[in-house]
XYZ file of C-alpha atoms in Angstrom:
223
model
C 12.751 -28.676 2.106
C 10.925 -25.373 2.077
C 11.693 -22.761 4.639
C 8.675 -21.658 6.614
C 7.449 -18.106 6.297
C 7.224 -16.553 9.763
C 3.691 -16.828 11.170
C 2.042 -14.366 13.521
C -0.853 -16.062 15.256
C -3.215 -13.258 16.267
C -5.747 -11.498 14.020
C -6.903 -7.892 13.769
C -9.818 -6.081 12.188
C -9.218 -4.258 8.898
C -10.067 -0.973 10.537
C -6.901 -1.232 12.547
C -4.875 -1.049 9.328
C -5.399 2.703 9.412
C -4.753 3.101 13.096
C -2.557 5.981 14.171
C -0.335 5.075 17.066
C 2.910 6.969 16.678
C 4.106 10.514 16.150
C 5.206 9.968 12.537
C 1.799 9.447 10.960
C 0.550 12.983 10.352
C 2.977 15.814 9.771
C 1.557 17.421 6.643
C -0.695 20.002 8.267
C -4.425 20.623 8.272
C -4.796 20.285 4.494
C -3.614 16.694 4.366
C -5.643 15.784 7.429
C -8.763 17.303 5.855
C -8.311 15.319 2.651
C -7.699 12.139 4.647
C -10.827 12.710 6.728
C -12.937 13.219 3.615
C -11.508 10.037 2.197
C -12.686 8.164 5.279
C -16.147 9.717 4.913
C -16.353 8.590 1.280
C -15.181 5.130 2.296
C -17.945 4.916 4.904
C -20.468 5.844 2.172
C -19.138 2.985 0.052
C -17.739 5.246 -2.688
C -14.298 3.713 -3.234
C -13.508 5.879 -6.284
C -14.146 9.154 -4.456
C -12.348 7.833 -1.380
C -9.338 7.020 -3.558
C -9.236 10.560 -4.920
C -9.197 12.104 -1.456
C -6.659 9.623 -0.079
C -4.470 10.280 -3.133
C -4.807 13.977 -2.356
C -3.690 13.394 1.238
C -0.821 11.252 -0.047
C 0.438 14.249 -2.018
C 1.558 15.696 1.317
C 4.266 13.023 1.291
C 6.273 11.786 4.244
C 4.202 11.125 7.341
C 1.084 10.172 5.362
C 1.853 6.486 4.855
C -1.651 5.556 6.004
C -3.115 7.764 3.242
C -0.889 6.005 0.710
C -2.179 2.684 2.051
C -5.821 3.685 1.642
C -5.153 5.274 -1.767
C -3.807 1.876 -2.814
C -6.509 -0.346 -1.326
C -9.376 1.797 -2.610
C -7.860 1.852 -6.106
C -7.648 -1.951 -6.060
C -11.254 -2.119 -4.885
C -12.346 -0.007 -7.869
C -10.228 -2.198 -10.166
C -11.913 -5.365 -8.888
C -15.300 -3.863 -9.758
C -14.245 -3.803 -13.413
C -14.866 -1.122 -16.004
C -12.772 0.521 -18.696
C -10.324 1.997 -16.193
C -9.828 -1.176 -14.150
C -6.241 -1.721 -15.327
C -5.311 1.884 -14.551
C -6.782 1.627 -11.066
C -4.950 -1.666 -10.493
C -1.598 -0.183 -11.493
C -2.318 2.896 -9.397
C -3.219 0.768 -6.385
C -0.057 -1.286 -6.727
C 1.987 1.909 -6.947
C 0.623 3.449 -3.751
C 0.934 0.218 -1.785
C 4.420 -0.538 -3.117
C 5.750 2.925 -2.319
C 4.328 2.927 1.212
C 5.376 -0.702 1.702
C 8.918 0.287 0.748
C 8.676 2.993 3.397
C 8.038 0.231 5.942
C 4.270 0.608 6.351
C 3.150 -2.838 7.505
C -0.469 -2.585 6.395
C 0.685 -1.930 2.819
C 3.118 -4.844 2.916
C 0.360 -7.206 4.068
C -2.062 -5.841 1.459
C 0.506 -6.412 -1.302
C 1.108 -9.993 -0.157
C -2.636 -10.707 -0.286
C -3.062 -8.896 -3.619
C -0.245 -10.666 -5.435
C -1.333 -14.014 -4.004
C -4.865 -13.389 -5.299
C -3.625 -12.663 -8.842
C -1.192 -15.589 -8.890
C 2.141 -13.800 -8.466
C 3.196 -15.812 -5.440
C 6.919 -15.128 -5.803
C 6.209 -11.460 -5.153
C 3.552 -12.328 -2.577
C 6.180 -14.296 -0.632
C 8.539 -11.317 -0.637
C 5.925 -8.943 0.788
C 4.700 -11.558 3.268
C 8.250 -11.951 4.560
C 8.665 -8.195 4.891
C 5.402 -7.937 6.772
C 5.924 -10.841 9.156
C 9.379 -9.484 10.003
C 8.200 -5.871 10.363
C 9.582 -4.767 13.719
C 6.984 -2.034 14.208
C 4.103 -4.421 13.604
C 5.589 -7.031 15.925
C 6.256 -4.484 18.682
C 2.662 -3.254 18.516
C 1.268 -6.777 18.477
C -0.451 -6.237 15.119
C -1.309 -9.027 12.695
C -2.920 -8.164 9.374
C -2.437 -11.543 7.663
C -4.040 -14.773 8.783
C -2.077 -18.005 9.137
C -3.971 -19.685 6.312
C -2.979 -17.061 3.734
C 0.665 -17.137 4.832
C 0.741 -20.930 4.518
C -0.953 -20.784 1.111
C 1.706 -18.390 -0.150
C 4.486 -20.581 1.233
C 3.042 -23.675 -0.427
C 2.550 -21.888 -3.765
C 6.225 -21.005 -4.328
C 9.178 -23.194 -5.180
C 12.158 -23.575 -2.860
C 14.182 -21.369 -5.203
C 11.521 -18.647 -5.281
C 11.263 -18.667 -1.504
C 15.029 -18.516 -1.117
C 15.144 -15.514 -3.476
C 12.339 -13.815 -1.523
C 14.188 -14.405 1.742
C 17.421 -12.989 0.316
C 15.710 -9.865 -0.993
C 13.767 -9.419 2.237
C 17.040 -9.629 4.188
C 18.442 -6.812 2.018
C 15.412 -4.576 2.529
C 16.109 -1.014 3.636
C 13.087 1.300 4.114
C 12.838 4.212 1.706
C 10.996 7.088 3.432
C 8.288 8.873 1.493
C 9.417 12.230 0.145
C 8.118 15.594 1.265
C 5.037 16.168 -0.860
C 4.023 18.978 -3.169
C 0.197 19.034 -3.193
C -1.284 19.983 -6.553
C -3.601 22.926 -7.156
C -6.419 20.443 -7.778
C -5.765 18.880 -4.379
C -5.783 22.278 -2.633
C -9.020 23.265 -4.390
C -10.621 19.963 -3.367
C -9.740 20.540 0.284
C -11.349 23.984 0.194
C -14.465 22.907 -1.718
C -14.977 19.565 0.096
C -15.162 17.681 -3.204
C -13.007 16.491 -6.073
C -13.901 16.780 -9.740
C -12.841 13.372 -11.051
C -11.945 13.008 -14.717
C -13.337 10.024 -16.619
C -9.942 8.407 -16.342
C -8.287 8.179 -12.940
C -5.529 10.747 -12.697
C -1.964 9.517 -12.607
C -0.572 9.115 -9.095
C 2.423 11.051 -7.847
C 5.429 8.884 -8.573
C 8.585 10.174 -6.914
C 11.901 9.284 -8.479
C 13.097 5.993 -7.091
C 16.333 5.976 -5.133
C 17.958 2.983 -3.494
C 18.043 -0.724 -4.338
C 16.910 -2.128 -7.704
C 13.272 -3.106 -8.155
C 12.085 -6.217 -6.340
C 12.028 -9.568 -8.193
C 8.926 -9.903 -10.341
C 7.865 -6.306 -9.632
C 6.711 -4.124 -12.498
C 8.726 -0.899 -12.800
C 6.908 2.334 -12.046
């Protein structure tokens, strides 16, 4: 018989995914905050590609900017869903930002990954991220719920008993990997000063710190 994924009953608006409610969220200084703010402005205008560039810039400031990594990931996936010649690059970039911040324990990224992998049919990996999210102590303590019951049940029903058991085992072994201290690029610094980013035709490669810690998660593409 299948184990049940933990279910959190309440719901919350997407805007709360970027909420700042502890002292660890912003420690990178005015530059990172400026880039993050400009990302939010671009997001409000409906320009996901420009928003991604600014959130990726804020993410370069590293540890303490998990929310910027989350938005860099979700905006990249939004651009990927719109299609175009760079859709695959944006998808991989989005998965990278969400995975890295999810591994740092950022609940919004964990929930976003569960929904993303469920949508593309990788439910074994979706189950892993759903388990991490629904057992995220910070999210539970704050009373946050970023996944609805229906999606959690769909993921549970889509995996085999063996896949769910593997996801539970790997979730039990999870140890957060904090984001590193960032080294903002010259392009990022120039963008903060000029209030705009010059985007190349192809989305620039995200910062990908060297991985340290446990092996990659089951079914996860290496990065």
